[in-house]
Every structure is written in C-alpha cells, then in structure tokens.
mmCIF file of C-alpha atoms and ligand atoms in Angstrom:
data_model
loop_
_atom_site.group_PDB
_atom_site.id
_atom_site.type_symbol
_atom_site.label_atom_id
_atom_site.label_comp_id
_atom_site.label_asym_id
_atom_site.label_seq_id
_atom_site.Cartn_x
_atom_site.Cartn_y
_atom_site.Cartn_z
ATOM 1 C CA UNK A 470 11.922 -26.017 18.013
ATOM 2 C CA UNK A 471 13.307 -27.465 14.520
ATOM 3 C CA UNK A 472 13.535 -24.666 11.249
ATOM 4 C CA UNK A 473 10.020 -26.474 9.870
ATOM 5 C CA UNK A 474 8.116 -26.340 12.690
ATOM 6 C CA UNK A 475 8.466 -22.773 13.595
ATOM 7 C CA UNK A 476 7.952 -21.841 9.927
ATOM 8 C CA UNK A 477 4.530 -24.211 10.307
ATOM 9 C CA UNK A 478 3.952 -21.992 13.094
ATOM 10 C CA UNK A 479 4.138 -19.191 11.746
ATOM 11 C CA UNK A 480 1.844 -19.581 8.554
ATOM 12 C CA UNK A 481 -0.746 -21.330 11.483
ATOM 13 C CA UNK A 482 -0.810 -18.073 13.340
ATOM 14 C CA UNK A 483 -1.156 -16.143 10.074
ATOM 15 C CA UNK A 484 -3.862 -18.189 9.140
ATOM 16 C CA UNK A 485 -2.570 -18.781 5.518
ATOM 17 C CA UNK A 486 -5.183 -20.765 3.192
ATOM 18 C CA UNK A 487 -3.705 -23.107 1.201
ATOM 19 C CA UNK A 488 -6.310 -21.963 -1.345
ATOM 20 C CA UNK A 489 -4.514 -18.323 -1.531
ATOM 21 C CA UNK A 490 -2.001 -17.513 -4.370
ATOM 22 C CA UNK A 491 1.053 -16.687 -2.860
ATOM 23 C CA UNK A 492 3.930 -15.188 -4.952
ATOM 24 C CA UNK A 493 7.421 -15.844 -3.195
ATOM 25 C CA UNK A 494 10.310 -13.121 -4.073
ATOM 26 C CA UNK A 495 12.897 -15.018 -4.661
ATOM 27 C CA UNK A 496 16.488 -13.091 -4.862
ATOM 28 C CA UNK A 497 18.276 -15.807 -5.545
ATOM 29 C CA UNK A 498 19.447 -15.912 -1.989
ATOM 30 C CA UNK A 499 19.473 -18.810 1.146
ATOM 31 C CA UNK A 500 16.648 -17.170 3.023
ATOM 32 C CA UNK A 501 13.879 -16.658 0.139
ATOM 33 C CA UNK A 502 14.679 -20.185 -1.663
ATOM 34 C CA UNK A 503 14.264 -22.023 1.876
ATOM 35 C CA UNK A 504 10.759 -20.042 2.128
ATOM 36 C CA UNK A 505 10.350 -21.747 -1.619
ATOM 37 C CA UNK A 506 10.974 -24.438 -0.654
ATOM 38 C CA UNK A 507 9.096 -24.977 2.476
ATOM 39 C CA UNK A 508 6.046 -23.482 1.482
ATOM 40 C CA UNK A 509 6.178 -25.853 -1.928
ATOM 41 C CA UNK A 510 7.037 -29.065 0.557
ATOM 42 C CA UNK A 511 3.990 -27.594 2.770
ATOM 43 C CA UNK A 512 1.219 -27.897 0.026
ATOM 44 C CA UNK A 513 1.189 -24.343 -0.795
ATOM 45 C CA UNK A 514 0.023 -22.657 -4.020
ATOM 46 C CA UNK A 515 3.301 -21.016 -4.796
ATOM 47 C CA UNK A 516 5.031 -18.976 -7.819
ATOM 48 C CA UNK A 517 8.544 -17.406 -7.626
ATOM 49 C CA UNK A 518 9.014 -13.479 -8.670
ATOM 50 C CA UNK A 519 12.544 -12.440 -9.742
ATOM 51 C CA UNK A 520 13.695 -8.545 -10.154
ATOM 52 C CA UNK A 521 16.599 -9.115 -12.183
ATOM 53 C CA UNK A 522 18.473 -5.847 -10.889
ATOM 54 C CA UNK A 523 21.037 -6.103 -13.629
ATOM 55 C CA UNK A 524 23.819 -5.374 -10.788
ATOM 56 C CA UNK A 525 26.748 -7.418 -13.020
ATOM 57 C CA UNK A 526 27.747 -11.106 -12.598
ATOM 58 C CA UNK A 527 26.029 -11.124 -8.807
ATOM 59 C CA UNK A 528 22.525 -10.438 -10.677
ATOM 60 C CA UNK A 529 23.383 -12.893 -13.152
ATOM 61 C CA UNK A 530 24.259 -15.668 -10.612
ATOM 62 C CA UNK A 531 20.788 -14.763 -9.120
ATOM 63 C CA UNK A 532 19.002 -15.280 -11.754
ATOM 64 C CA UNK A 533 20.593 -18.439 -12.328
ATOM 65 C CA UNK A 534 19.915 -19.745 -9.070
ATOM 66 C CA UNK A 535 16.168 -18.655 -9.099
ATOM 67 C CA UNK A 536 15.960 -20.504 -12.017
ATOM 68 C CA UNK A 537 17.539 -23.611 -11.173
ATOM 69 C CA UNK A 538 15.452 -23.250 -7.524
ATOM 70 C CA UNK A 539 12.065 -23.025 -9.671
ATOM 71 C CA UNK A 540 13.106 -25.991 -11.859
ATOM 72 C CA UNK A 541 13.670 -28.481 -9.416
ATOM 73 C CA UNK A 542 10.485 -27.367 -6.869
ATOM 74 C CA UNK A 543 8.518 -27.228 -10.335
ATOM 75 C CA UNK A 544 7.175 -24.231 -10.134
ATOM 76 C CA UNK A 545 6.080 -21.177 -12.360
ATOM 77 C CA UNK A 546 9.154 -18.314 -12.238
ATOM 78 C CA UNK A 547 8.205 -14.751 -13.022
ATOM 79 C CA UNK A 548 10.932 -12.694 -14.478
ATOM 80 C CA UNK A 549 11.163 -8.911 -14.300
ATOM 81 C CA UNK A 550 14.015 -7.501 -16.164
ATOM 82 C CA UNK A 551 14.836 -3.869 -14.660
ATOM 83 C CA UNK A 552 16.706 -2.715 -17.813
ATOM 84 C CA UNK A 553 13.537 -3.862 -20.532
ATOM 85 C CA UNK A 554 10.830 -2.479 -17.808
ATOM 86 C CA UNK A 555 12.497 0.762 -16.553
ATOM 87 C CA UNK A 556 15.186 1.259 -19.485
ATOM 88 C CA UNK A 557 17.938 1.339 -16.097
ATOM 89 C CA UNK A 558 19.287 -1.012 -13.812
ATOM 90 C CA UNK A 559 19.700 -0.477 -10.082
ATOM 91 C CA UNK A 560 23.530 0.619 -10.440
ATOM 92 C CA UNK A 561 22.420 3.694 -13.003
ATOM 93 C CA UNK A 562 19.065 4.228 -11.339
ATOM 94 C CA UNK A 563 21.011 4.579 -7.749
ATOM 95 C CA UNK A 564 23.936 6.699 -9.184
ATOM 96 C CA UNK A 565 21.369 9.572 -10.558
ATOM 97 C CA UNK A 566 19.911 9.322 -7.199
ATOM 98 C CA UNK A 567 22.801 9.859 -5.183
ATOM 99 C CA UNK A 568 24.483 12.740 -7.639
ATOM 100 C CA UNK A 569 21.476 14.784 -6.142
ATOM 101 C CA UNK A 570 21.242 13.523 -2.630
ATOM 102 C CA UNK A 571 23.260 11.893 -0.102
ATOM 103 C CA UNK A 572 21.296 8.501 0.325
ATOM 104 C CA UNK A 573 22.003 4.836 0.753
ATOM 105 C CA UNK A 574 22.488 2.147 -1.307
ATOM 106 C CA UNK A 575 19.643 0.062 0.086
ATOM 107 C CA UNK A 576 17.600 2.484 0.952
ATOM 108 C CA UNK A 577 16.730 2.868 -2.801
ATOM 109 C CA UNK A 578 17.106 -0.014 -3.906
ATOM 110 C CA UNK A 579 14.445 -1.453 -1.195
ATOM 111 C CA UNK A 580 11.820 1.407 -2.012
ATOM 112 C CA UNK A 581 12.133 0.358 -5.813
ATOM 113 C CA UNK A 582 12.060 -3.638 -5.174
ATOM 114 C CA UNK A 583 8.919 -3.133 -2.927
ATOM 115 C CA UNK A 584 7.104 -0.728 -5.473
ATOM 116 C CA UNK A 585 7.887 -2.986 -8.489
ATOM 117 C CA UNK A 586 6.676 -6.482 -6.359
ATOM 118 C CA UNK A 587 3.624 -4.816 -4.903
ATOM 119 C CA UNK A 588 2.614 -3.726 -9.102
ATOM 120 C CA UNK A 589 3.869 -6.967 -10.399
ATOM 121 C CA UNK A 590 1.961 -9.302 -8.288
ATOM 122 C CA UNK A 591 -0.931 -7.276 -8.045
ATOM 123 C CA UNK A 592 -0.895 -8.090 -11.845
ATOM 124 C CA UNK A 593 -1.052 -11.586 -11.514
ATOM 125 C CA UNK A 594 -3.336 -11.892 -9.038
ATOM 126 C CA UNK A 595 -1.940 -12.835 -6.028
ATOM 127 C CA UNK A 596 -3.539 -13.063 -2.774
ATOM 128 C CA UNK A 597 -0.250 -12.289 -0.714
ATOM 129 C CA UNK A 598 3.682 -11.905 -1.185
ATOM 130 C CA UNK A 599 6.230 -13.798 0.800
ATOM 131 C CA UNK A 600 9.799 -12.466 1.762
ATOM 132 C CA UNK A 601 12.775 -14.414 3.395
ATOM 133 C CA UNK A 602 13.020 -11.584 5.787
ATOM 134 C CA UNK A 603 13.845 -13.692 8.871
ATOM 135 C CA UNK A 604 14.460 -13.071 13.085
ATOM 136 C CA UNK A 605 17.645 -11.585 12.769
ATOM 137 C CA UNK A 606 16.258 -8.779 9.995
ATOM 138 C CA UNK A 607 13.416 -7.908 11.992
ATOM 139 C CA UNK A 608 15.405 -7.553 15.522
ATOM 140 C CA UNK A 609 17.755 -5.538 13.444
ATOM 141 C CA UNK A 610 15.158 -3.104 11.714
ATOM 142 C CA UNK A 611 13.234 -2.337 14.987
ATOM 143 C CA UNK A 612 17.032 -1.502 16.428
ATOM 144 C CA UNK A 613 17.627 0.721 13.587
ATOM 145 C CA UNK A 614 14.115 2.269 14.033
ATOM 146 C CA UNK A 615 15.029 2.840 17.861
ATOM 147 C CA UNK A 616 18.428 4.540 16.966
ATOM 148 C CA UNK A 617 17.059 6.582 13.990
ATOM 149 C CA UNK A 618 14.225 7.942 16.835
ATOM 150 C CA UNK A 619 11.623 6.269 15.495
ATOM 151 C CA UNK A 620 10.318 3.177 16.811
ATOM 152 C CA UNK A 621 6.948 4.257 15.154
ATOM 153 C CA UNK A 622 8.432 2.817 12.008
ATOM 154 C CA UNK A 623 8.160 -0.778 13.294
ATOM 155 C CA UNK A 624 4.257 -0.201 13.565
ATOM 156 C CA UNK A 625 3.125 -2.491 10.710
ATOM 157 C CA UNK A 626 5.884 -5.174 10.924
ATOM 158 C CA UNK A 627 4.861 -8.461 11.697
ATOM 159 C CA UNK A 628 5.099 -12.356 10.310
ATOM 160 C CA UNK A 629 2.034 -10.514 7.948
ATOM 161 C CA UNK A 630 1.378 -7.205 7.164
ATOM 162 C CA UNK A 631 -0.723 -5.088 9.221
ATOM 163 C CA UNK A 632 -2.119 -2.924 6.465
ATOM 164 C CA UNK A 633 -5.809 -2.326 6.567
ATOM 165 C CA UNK A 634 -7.417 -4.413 3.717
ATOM 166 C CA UNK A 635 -7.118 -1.935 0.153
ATOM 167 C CA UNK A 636 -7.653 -3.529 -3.159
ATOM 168 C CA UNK A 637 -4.208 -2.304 -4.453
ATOM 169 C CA UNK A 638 -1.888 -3.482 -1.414
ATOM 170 C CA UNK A 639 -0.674 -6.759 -1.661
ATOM 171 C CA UNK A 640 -0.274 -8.006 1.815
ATOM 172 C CA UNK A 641 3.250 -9.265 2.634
ATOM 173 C CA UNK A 642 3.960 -12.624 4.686
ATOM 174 C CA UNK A 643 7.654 -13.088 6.288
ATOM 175 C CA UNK A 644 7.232 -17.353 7.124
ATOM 176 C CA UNK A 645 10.823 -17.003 8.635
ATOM 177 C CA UNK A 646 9.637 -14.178 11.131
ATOM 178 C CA UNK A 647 10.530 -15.979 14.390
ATOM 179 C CA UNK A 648 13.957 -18.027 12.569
ATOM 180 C CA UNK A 649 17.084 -16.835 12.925
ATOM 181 C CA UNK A 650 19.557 -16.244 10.234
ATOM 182 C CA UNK A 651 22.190 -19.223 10.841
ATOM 183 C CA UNK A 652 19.260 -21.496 10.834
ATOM 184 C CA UNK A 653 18.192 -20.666 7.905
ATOM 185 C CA UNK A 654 21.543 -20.952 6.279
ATOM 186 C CA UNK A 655 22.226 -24.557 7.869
ATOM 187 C CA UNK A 656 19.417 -25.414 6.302
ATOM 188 C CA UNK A 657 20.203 -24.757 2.613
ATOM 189 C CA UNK A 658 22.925 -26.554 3.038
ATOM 190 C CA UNK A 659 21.488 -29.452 4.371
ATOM 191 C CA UNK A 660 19.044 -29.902 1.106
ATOM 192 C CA UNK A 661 21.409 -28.272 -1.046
ATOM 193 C CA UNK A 662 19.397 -25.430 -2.068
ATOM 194 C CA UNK A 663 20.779 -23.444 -5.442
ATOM 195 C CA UNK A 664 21.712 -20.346 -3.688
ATOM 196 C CA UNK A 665 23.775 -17.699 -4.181
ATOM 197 C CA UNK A 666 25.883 -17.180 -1.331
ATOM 198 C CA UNK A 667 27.499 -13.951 -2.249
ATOM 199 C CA UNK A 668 26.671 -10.662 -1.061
ATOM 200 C CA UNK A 669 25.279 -8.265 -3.195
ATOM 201 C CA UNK A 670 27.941 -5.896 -3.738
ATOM 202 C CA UNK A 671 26.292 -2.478 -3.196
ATOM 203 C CA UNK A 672 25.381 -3.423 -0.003
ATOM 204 C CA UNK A 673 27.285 -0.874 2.564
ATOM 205 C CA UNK A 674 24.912 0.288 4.805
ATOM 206 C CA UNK A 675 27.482 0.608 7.511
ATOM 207 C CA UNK A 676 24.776 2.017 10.012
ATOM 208 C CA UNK A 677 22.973 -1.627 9.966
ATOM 209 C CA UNK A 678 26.147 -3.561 9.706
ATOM 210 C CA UNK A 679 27.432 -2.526 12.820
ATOM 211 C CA UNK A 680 24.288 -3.374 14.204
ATOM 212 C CA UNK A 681 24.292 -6.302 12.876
ATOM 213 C CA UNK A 682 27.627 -6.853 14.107
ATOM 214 C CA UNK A 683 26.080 -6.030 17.732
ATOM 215 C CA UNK A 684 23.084 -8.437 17.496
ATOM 216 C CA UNK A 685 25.212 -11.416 16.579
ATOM 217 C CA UNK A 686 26.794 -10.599 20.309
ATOM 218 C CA UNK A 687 22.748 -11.828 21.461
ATOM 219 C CA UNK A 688 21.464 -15.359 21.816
ATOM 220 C CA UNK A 689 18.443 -16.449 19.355
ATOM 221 C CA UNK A 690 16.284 -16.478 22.811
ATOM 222 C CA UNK A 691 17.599 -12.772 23.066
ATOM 223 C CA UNK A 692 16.636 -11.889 19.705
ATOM 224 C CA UNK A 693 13.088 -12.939 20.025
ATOM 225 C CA UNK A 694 12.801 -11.052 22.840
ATOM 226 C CA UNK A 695 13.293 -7.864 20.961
ATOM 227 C CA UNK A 696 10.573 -8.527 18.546
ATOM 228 C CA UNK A 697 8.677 -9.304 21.723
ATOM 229 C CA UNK A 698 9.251 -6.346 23.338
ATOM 230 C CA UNK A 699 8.839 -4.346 20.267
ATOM 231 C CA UNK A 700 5.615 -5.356 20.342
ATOM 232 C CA UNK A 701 5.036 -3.988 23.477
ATOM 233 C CA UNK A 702 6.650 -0.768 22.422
ATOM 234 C CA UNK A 703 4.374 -0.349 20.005
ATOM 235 C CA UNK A 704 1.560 -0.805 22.223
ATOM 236 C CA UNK A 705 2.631 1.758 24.286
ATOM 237 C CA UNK A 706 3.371 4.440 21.616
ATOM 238 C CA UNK A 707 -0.365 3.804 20.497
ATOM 239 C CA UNK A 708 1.105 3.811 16.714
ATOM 240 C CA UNK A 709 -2.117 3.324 14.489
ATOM 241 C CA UNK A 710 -1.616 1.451 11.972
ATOM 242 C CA UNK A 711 -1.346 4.363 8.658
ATOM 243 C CA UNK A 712 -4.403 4.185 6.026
ATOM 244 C CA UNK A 713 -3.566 3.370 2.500
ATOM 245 C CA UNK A 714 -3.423 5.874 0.352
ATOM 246 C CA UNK A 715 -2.574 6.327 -3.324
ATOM 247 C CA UNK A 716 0.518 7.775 -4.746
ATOM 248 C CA UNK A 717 -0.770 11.277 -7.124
ATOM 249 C CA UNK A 718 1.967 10.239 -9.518
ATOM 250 C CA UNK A 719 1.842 6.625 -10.153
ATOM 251 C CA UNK A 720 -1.365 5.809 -8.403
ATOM 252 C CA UNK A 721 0.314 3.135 -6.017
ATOM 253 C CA UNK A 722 -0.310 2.378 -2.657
ATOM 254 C CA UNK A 723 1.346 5.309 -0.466
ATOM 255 C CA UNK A 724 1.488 6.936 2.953
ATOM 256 C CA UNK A 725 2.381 10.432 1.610
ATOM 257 C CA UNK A 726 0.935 12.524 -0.644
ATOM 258 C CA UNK A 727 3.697 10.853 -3.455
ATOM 259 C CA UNK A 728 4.795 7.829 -3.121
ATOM 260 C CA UNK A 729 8.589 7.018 -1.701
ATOM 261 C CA UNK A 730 9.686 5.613 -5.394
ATOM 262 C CA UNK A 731 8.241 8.325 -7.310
ATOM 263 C CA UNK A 732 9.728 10.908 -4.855
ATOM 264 C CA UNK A 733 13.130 9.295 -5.479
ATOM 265 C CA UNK A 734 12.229 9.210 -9.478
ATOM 266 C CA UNK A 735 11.956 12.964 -8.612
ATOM 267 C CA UNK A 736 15.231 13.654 -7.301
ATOM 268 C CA UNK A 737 17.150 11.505 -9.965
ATOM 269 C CA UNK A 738 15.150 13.298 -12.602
ATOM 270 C CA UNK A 739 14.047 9.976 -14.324
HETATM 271 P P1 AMP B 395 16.729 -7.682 1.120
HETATM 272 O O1 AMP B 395 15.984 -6.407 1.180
HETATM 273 O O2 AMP B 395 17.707 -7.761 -0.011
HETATM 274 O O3 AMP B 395 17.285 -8.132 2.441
HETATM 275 O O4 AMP B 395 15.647 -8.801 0.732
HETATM 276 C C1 AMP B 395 14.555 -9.093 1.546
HETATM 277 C C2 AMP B 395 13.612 -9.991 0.785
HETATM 278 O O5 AMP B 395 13.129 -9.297 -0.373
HETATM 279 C C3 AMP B 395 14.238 -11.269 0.245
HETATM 280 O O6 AMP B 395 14.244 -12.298 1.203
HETATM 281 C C4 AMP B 395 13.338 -11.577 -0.918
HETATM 282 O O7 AMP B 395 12.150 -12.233 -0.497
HETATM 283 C C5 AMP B 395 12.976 -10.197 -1.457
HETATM 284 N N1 AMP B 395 13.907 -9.808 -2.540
HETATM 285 C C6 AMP B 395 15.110 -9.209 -2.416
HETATM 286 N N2 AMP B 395 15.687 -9.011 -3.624
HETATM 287 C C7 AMP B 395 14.830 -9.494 -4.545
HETATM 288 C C8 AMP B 395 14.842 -9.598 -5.976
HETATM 289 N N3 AMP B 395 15.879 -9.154 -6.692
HETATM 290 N N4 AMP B 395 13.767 -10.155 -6.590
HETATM 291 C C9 AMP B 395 12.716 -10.596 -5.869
HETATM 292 N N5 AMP B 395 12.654 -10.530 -4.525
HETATM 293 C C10 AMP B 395 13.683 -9.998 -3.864
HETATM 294 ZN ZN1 ZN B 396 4.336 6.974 -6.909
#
C-alpha cells in the first residue's frame, strides 16, 4: 500500500473528525513535516507547534524549516522559545541534570518536549496532538521496553493514545504509525519538503541505536509484525491502561505522585 493510503488508514481507524483541532509538532524534521503536510492535503484543521530547543545552528535550521514548511502549506506556526519560557535551553537544562545523575540525553529531553506540548496545546485549545513518530519508532520502543524488562511500558502506545478521557491530557495521534521510516523519507524528497536532514546532535542513545541498527536487519512486513505482536503481548500481561493523575508540583497530567519533568527539575535543582 502507497505512503497516503496507509496514513488515510490510519486517521480512518482513529476516527479523526475533520472538525477537531489538531496541533502537529513539527521539529523541523522529514517525518513531522510529511504528517503536515498530509494531514493539510487531507482537509484537516491543522496548526504547527515548534519547541525551539535552542541546541545551536541544528535548532536554528529547525526553526527555519518549520517556518518555511508552515509558509508554503499556509498554515498558523506556534513558536515556543525554551530560553524566553524556561530562562534555559535543552543543552544547560540537560547538563544540570546529568551533573547529579547519570541519565540520557533523550531521555530528558523527551520528558520536557512532551510536558511543554501537552501545556502548550492544551492552551490553545486543541482537540488532539500529532507526532511523526512512525513504524520503525514504535517497533523500536516496544524492543527497548522488552530489553529494559518492561513490556508494560508499551501499554498505551498506539496510532492514538489510549489514555482514559481527562480534561488536562491532550490525546496524541501518530498518522505514520503503520509507515516505515525510508518511506517516509522518499517521500519528502519526492515533494521537496523543507526539512532538516541533520541529526540532532545530542542524540547518543547508544542503547536504541544499536537497536536500531538490528531492526533495519527486518523487512517492513517484519516490523509490523512486532507492533502486532506487541499487541498481543499486551493482552496477555493484562496491562490496564494507568489513570490520569495530576502532578502535586505543577499540576500536570502524571502517573506518579510528581510528575517525570518536575522530578527531573528536582534533581537539576532548577
Ligand atoms: P523525537 O522524540 O525527536 O524522535 O520526535 C518525535 C516527534 O516529536 C516528532 O516527530 C515531532 O512530532 C515531535 N517533536 C520532536 N521535537 C520537537 C520540537 N522541537 N518541537 C515540536 N515537536 C517536536
Ligand atoms: Zn510536575
């Protein structure tokens, strides 16, 4: 099946309402401006949300692609600045961090992204949030979860969120769910996309390259037989799907007692 159908697919299954507000986060990357773009060429009511990380020139070629992306599809482009909002960007936020504990790059920089987009959007309204997270991400994460001993942590993962309903949790849609990454890429190409192609540069979590390294070993049919049989998994673990609750520090949405941002604020002493 062609890139655009299975992304129809998807939002089908989903049952997305061409009524909803959706806010894409863009990066500035192939995978989120092809969502852009699709969901724009699909009739959907779309705005793009940028976290301008202030990581050097990669954030600043980012930010110019997201704005170039926005531009030509015509659509409304959110900015958040990290430095104006939080008075740090992710390098200095990261480094206090890891002076006090031994974690990875991503790893905090994907609990603040997700904390910031889930506040942001809430403020504007939005029904739902769309990521370019895409097959090969997904596979790779349920992998990860496997290896780590805890497949659990696959439990709400899906083309849409499986969150029960709370009036601060922005559901999250991934319309690339069942694509896999060299699709995806092709296709930016093809409609010549403004992307940046680099790689962000504090990304060296060596744990889910080499698994990465491994998947691209498996066919795409492969592949979607993971997230398949994750499924199943999951079934047979009996995972409930966690209640929301809120975060006694910043009063965001959060499994724990405090939240995973706020308990990283902790330990950098920020
Ligand atoms: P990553 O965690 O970097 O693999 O990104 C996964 C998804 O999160 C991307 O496809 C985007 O939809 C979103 N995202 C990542 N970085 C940003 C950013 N700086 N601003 C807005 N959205 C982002
Ligand atoms: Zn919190």
């Amino acid at each position: 099946m062609k890139l655009e159908s299975k992304v129809k697919q998807t939002l089908k299954k989903i049952k997305l309402s061409k009524k909803e507000k959706i806010i894409v986060a863009l990066s500035g990357g192939k995978d989120s401006s092809v969502v852009a773009y699709l969901m724009k060429k699909f009739g959907y009511n779309i705005d793009g949300f940028h976290i301008d990380l202030k990581i050097g020139k990669y954030s600043d070629d980012c930010l110019k692609a997201v704005k170039e992306l926005c531009n030509s599809l015509g659509i409304k482009l959110h900015i958040y600045d990290m430095k104006k909002e939080t008075g740090a960007g992710m390098c200095y936020l990261r480094s206090a961090v890891q002076s006090k504990k031994n974690l990875k790059n991503c790893a905090i920089c994907g609990v603040v992204k997700k904390w910031i987009l889930n506040k942001e959007v809430r403020k504007l309204k939005a029904d739902k949030i769309a990521t370019g997270h895409h097959l090969d991400d997904e596979a790779q994460t349920f992998l990860l979860n496997i290896l780590k001993g805890s497949p659990e942590l696959s439990a709400n993962s899906g083309a849409v969120s499986k969150n029960s309903p709370d009036k601060k949790f922005i559901p999250r849609i991934k319309p690339l769910f069942h694509v896999p990454e060299k699709e995806i890429k092709k296709y930016s190409i093809e409609k010549k996309l403004p992307v940046n192609y680099a790689k962000c540069p504090c990304a060296i979590d060596s744990y889910r390259i080499q698994v990465r390294k491994f998947m691209n070993t498996l066919s795409d049919k492969e592949k979607e037989n993971i997230i398949k049989n994750s499924e199943k998994i999951l079934k047979k673990l009996n995972k409930k799907v966690s209640d929301v609750n809120y975060c006694e520090i910043c009063g965001e949405p959060s499994r724990k007692k405090i939240c995973k941002k706020c308990e990283l604020m902790g330990i950098a002493n920020y």
